[in-house]
PDB file of C-alpha atoms in Angstrom:
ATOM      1  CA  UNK A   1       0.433   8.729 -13.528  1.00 46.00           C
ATOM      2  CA  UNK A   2      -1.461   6.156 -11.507  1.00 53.00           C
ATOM      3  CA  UNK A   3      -4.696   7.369  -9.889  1.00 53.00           C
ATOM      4  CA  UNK A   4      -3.820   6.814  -6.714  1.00 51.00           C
ATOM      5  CA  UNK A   5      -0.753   8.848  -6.459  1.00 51.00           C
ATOM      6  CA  UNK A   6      -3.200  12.283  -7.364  1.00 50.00           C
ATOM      7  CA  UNK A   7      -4.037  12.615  -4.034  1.00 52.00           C
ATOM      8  CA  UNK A   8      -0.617  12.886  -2.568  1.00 51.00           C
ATOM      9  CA  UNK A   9       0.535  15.129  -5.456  1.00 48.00           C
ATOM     10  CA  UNK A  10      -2.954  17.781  -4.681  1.00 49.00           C
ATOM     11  CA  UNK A  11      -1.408  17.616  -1.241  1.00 50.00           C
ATOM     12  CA  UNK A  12       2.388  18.330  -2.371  1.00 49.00           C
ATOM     13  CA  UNK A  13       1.411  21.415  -4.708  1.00 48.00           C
ATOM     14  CA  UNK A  14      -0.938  22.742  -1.720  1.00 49.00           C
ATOM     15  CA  UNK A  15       1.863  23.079   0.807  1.00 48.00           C
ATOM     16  CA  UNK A  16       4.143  25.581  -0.528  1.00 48.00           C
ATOM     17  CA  UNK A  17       1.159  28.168  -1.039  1.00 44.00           C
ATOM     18  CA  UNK A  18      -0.319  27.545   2.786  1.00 47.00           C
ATOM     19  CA  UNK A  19       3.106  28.379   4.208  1.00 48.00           C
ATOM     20  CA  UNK A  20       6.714  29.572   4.614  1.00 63.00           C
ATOM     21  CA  UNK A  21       9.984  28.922   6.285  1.00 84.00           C
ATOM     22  CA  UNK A  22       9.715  25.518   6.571  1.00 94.00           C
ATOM     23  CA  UNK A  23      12.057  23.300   9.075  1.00 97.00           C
ATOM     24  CA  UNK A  24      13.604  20.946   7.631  1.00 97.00           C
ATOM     25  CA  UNK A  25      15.187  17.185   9.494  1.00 98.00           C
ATOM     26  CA  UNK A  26      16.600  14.019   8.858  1.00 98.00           C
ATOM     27  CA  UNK A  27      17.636  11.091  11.067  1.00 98.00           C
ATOM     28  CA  UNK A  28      16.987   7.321  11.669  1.00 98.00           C
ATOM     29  CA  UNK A  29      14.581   5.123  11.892  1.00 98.00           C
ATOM     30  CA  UNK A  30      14.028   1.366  13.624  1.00 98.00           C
ATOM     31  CA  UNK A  31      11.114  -0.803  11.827  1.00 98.00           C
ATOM     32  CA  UNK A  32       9.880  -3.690  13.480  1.00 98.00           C
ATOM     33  CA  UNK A  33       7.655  -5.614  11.426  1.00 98.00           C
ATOM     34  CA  UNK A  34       4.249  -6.431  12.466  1.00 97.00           C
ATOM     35  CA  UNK A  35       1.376  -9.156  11.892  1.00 94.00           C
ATOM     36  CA  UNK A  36       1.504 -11.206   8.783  1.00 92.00           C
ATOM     37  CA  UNK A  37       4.750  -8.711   7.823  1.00 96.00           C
ATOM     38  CA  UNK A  38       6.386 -10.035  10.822  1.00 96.00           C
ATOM     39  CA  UNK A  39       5.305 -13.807  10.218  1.00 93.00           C
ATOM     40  CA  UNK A  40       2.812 -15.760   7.779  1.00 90.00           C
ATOM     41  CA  UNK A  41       2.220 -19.593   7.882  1.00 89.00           C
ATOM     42  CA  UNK A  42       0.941 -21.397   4.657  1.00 82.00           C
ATOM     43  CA  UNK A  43       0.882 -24.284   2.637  1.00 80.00           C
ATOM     44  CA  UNK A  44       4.294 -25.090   1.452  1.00 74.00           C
ATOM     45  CA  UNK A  45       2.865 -27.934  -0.982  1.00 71.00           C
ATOM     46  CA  UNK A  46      -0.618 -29.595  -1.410  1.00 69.00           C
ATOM     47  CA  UNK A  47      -0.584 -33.426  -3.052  1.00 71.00           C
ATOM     48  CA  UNK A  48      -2.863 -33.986  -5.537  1.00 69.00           C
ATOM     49  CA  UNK A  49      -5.536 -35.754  -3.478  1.00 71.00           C
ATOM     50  CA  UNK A  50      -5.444 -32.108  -1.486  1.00 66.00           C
ATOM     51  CA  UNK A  51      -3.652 -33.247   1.559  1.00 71.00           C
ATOM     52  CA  UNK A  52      -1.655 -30.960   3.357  1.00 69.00           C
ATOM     53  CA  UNK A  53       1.962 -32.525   3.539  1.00 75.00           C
ATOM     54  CA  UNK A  54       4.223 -29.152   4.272  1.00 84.00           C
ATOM     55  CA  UNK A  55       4.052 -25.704   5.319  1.00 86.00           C
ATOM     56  CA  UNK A  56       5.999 -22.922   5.228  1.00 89.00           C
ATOM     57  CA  UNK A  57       6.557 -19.893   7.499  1.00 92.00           C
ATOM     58  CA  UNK A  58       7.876 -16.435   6.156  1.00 93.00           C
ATOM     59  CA  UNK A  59       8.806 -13.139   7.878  1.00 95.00           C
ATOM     60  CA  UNK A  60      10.639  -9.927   8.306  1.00 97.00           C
ATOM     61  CA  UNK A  61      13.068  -8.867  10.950  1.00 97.00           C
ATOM     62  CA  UNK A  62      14.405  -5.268  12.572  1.00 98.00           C
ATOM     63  CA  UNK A  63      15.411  -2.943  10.358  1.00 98.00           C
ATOM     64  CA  UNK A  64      16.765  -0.039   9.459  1.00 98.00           C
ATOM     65  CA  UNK A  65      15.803   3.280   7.435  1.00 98.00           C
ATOM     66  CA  UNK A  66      16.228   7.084   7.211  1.00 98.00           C
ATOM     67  CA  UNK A  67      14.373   9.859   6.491  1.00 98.00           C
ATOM     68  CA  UNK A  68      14.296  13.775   5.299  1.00 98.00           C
ATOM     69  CA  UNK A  69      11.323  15.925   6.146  1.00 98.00           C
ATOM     70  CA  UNK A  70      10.445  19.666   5.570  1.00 98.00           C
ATOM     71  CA  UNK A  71       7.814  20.811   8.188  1.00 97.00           C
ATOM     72  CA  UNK A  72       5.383  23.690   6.959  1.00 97.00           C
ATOM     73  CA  UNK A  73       3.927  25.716  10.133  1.00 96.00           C
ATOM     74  CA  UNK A  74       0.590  26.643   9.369  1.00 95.00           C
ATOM     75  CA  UNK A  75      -0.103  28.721  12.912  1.00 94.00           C
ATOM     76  CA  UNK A  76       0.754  27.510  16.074  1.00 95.00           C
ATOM     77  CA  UNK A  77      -1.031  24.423  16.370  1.00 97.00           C
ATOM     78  CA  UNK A  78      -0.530  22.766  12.736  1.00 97.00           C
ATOM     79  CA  UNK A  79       1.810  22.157  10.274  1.00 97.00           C
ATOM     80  CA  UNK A  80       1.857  20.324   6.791  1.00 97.00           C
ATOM     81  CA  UNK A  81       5.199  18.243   6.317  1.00 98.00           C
ATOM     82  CA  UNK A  82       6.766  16.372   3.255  1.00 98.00           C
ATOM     83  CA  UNK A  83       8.736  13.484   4.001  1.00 97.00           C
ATOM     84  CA  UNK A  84      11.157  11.111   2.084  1.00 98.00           C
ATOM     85  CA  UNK A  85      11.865   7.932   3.893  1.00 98.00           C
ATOM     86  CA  UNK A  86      13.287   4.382   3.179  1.00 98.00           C
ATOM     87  CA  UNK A  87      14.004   1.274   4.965  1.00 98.00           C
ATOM     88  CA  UNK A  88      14.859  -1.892   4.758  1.00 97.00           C
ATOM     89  CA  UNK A  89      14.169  -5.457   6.656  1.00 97.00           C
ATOM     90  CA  UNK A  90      16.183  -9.042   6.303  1.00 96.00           C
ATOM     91  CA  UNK A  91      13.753 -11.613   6.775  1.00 96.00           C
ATOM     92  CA  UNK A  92      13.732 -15.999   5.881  1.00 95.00           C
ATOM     93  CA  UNK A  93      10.815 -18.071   4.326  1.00 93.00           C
ATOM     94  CA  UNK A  94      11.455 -21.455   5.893  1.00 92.00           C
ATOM     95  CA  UNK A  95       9.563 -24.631   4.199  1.00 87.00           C
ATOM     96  CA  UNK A  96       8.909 -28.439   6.338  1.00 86.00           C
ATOM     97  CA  UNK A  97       8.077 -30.848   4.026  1.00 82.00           C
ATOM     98  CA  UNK A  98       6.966 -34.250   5.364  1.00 80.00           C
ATOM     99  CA  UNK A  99       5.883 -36.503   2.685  1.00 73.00           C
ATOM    100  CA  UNK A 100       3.857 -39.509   3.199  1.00 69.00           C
ATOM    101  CA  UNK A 101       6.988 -41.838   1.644  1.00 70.00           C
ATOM    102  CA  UNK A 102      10.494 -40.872   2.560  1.00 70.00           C
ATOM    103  CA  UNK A 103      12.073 -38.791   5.237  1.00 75.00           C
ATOM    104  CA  UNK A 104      10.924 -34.728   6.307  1.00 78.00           C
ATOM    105  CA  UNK A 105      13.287 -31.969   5.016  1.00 77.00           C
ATOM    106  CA  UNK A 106      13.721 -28.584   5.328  1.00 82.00           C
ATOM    107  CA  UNK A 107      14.363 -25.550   2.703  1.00 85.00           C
ATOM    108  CA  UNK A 108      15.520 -21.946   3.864  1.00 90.00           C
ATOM    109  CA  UNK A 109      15.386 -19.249   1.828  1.00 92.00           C
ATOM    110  CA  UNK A 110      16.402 -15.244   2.752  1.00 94.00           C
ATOM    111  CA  UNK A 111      13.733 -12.456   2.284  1.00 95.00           C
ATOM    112  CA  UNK A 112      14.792  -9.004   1.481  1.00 95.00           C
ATOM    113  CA  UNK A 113      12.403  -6.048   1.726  1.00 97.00           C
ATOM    114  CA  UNK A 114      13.378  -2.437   0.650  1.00 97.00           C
ATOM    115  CA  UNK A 115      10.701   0.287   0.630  1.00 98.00           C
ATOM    116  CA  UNK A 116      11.185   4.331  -0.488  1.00 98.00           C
ATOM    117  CA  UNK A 117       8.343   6.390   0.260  1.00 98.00           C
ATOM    118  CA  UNK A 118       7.178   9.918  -0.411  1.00 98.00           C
ATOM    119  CA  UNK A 119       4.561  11.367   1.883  1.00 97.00           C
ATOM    120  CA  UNK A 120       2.447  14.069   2.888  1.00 97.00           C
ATOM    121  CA  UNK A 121       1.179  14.354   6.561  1.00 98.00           C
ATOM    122  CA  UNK A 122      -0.380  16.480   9.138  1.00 98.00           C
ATOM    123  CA  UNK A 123       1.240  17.421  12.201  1.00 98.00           C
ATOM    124  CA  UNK A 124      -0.464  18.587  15.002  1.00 98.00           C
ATOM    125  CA  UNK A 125       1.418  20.276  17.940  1.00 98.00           C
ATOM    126  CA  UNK A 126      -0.062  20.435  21.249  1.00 97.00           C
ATOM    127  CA  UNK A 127       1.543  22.859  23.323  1.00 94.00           C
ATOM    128  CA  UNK A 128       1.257  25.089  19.816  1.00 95.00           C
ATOM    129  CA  UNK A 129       5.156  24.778  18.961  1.00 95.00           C
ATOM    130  CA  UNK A 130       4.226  24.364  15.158  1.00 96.00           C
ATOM    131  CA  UNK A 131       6.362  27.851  14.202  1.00 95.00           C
ATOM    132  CA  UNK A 132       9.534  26.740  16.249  1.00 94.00           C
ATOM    133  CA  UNK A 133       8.534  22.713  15.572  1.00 96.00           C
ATOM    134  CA  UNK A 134       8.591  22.717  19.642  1.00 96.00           C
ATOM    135  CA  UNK A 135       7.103  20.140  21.869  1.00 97.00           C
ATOM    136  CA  UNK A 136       5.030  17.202  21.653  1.00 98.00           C
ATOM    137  CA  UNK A 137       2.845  16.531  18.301  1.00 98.00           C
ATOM    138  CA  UNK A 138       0.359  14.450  16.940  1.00 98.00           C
ATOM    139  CA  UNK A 139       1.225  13.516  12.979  1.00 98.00           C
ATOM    140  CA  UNK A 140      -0.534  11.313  10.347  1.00 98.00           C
ATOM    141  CA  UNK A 141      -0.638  10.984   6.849  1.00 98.00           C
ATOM    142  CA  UNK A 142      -0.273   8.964   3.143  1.00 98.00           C
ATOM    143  CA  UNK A 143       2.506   8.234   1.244  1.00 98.00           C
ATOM    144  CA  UNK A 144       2.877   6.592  -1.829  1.00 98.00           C
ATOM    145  CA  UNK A 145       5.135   3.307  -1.621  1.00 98.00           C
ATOM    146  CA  UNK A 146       7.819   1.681  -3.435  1.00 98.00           C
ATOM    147  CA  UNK A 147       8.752  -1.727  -2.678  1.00 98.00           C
ATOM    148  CA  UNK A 148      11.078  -4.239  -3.649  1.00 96.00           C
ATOM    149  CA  UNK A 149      10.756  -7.704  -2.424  1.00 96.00           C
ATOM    150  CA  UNK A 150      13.630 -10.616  -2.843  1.00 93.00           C
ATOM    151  CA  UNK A 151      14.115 -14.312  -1.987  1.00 92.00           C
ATOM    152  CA  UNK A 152      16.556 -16.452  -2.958  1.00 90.00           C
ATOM    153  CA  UNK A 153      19.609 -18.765  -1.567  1.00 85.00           C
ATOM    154  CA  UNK A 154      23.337 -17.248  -0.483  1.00 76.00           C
ATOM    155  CA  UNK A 155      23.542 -13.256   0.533  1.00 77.00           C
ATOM    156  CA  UNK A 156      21.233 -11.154  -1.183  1.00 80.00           C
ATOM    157  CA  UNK A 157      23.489  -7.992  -1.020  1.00 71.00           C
ATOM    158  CA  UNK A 158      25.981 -10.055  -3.061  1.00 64.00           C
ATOM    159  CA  UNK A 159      24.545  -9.231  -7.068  1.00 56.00           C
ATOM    160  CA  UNK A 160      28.026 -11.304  -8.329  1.00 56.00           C
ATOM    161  CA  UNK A 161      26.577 -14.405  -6.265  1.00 54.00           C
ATOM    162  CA  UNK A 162      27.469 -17.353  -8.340  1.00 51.00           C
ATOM    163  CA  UNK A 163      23.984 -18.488  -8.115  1.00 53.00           C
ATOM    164  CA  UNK A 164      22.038 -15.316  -8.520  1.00 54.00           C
ATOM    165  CA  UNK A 165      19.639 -16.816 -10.924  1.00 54.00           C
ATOM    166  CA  UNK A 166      18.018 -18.101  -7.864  1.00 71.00           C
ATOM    167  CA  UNK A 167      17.247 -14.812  -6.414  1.00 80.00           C
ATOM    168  CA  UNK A 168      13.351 -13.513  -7.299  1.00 87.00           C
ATOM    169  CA  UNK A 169      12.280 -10.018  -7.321  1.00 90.00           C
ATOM    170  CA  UNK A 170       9.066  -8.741  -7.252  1.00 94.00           C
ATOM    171  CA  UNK A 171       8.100  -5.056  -7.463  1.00 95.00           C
ATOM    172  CA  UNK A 172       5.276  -3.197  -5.706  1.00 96.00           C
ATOM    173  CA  UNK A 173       3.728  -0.174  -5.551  1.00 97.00           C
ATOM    174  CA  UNK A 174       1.315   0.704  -3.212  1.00 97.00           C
ATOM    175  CA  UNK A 175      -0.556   3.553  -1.057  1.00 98.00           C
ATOM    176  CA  UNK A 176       0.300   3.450   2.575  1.00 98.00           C
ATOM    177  CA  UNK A 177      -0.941   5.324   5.786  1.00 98.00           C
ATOM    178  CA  UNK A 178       0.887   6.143   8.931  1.00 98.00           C
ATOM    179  CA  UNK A 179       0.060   7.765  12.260  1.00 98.00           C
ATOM    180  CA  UNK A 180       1.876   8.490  15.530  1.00 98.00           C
ATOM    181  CA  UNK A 181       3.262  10.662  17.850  1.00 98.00           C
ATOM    182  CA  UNK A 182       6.587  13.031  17.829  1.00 98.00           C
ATOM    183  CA  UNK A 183       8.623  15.254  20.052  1.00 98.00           C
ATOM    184  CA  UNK A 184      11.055  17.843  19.527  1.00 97.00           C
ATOM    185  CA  UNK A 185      13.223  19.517  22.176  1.00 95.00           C
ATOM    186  CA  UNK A 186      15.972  22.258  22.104  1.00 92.00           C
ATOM    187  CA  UNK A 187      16.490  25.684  20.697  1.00 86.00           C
ATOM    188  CA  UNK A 188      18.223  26.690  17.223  1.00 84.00           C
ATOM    189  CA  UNK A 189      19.008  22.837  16.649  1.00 90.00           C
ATOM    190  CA  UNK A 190      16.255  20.613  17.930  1.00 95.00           C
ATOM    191  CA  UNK A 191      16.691  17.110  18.788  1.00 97.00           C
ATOM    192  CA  UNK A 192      13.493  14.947  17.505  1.00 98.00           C
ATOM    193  CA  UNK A 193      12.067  11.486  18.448  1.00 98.00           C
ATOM    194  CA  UNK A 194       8.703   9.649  16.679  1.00 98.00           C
ATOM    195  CA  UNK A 195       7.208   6.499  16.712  1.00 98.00           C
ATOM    196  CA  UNK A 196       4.744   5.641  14.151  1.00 98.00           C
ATOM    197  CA  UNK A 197       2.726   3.318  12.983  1.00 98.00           C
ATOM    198  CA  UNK A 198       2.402   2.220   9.167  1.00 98.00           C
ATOM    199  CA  UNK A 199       0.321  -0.152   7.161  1.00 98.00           C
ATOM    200  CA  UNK A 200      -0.573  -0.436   3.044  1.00 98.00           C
ATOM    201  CA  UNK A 201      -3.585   0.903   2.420  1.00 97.00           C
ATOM    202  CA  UNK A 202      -3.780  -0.638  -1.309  1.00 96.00           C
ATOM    203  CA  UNK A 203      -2.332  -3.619  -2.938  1.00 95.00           C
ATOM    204  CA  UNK A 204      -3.565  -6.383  -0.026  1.00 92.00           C
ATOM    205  CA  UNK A 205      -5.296  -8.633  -2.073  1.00 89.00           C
ATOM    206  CA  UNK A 206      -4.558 -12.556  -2.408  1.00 83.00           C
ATOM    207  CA  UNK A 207      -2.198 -12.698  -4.518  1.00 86.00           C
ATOM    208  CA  UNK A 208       0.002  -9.304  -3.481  1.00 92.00           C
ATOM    209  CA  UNK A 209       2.972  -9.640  -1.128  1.00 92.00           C
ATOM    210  CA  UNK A 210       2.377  -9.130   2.763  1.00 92.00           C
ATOM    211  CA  UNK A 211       1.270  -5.422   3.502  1.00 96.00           C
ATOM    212  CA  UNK A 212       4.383  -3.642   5.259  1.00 97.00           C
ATOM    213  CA  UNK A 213       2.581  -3.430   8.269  1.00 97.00           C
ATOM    214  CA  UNK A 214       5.568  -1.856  10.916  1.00 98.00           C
ATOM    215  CA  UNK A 215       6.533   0.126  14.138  1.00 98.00           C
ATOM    216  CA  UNK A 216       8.955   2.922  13.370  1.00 98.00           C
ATOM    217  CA  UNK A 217      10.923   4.950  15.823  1.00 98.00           C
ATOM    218  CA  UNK A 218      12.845   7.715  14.373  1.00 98.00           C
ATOM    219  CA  UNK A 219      16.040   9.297  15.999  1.00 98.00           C
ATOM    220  CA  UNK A 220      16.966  12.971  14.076  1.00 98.00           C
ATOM    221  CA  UNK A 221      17.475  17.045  14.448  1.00 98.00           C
ATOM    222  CA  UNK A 222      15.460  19.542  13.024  1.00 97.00           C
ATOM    223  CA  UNK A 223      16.485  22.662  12.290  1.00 94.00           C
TER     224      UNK A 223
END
């Protein structure tokens, strides 16, 4: 088990023994990629003497997700929740080239992002609705990331593409952190809304893909 997925599971096993009755949601979520996860400009290719002669500029669009949660009320002010989420964003990595001999050009490529996570965060309600998972709360937490990145020519959701051998995948996984706000409203069935904020908290060096740095608003019901 990596090392930094012990953290999470302490938190997991802790849960069921701090509470009861738990309410339990699902819905949608909106990402809109942020910072370098919404664009990054680099060198597309250096010639040999070191001069710059093409860049390149690669990002992530809107997308779209889902999510489960179960809710833990601790007392009226806090709860513990577990959460199961994925999304996914459509992106392009778009290269100029203009060569010192011979005419500029242009290569486009499509970016694919998936990402499942499992979390563990802390919700904390501030009119104290944490038993009926009432009102407006506070929530933050870690999850543990799984990420798939792809590039390549033609439509990515095709796998029978004739040239599929094109298509690169690269495979992450990585601690992230999120924090936000949430409100629920209603009585037996409660309508929920949340925005949050989420970033990678590991794998961000050099060489590692763009941390999936996004805005998230959820649409779901609670019950």
């Amino acid at each position: 088990m990596r090392r930094s997925l012990l953290p999470l599971l302490a938190v997991a096993l802790a849960l069921p023994a701090q509470a009861q009755s738990p309410h339990v949601g699902f819905g949608l979520t909106i990402t809109a990629p942020t910072g370098s996860f919404n664009q990054t400009k680099y060198p597309a290719y250096v010639a040999s003497n070191g001069d710059l002669i093409g860049t390149q500029n690669a990002g992530y669009d809107t997308g779209l997700g889902g999510y489960f949660t179960l809710s833990f009320p601790v007392d009226r002010s806090l709860a513990f929740r577990l959460n199961l989420s994925g999304n996914s964003e459509d992106g392009t990595n778009t290269a100029l080239i203009t060569p010192t001999v011979g005419s500029a050009y242009s290569d486009r490529q499509n970016l694919r992002h998936s990402m499942f996570s499992i979390g563990g965060d802390v919700q904390i309600f501030l009119q104290g609705g944490a038993m009926r998972h009432s009102g407006t709360y506070l929530v933050g937490g870690i999850s543990a990331d799984f990420e798939r990145f792809d590039q390549g020519y033609g439509d990515l959701n095709d796998y029978y593409y004739y040239n599929n051998s094109d298509i690169s995948t690269e495979r992450k996984s990585r601690m992230g952190g999120t924090f936000g706000f949430g409100h629920s409203f209603g009585r037996a069935i409660k309508f929920n809304m949340e925005f949050t904020y989420h970033t990678s908290l590991t794998g961000k060096g050099e060489m590692d893909p763009p941390s999936a740095t996004m805005a998230r608003l959820g649409f779901g019901v609670v019950f």
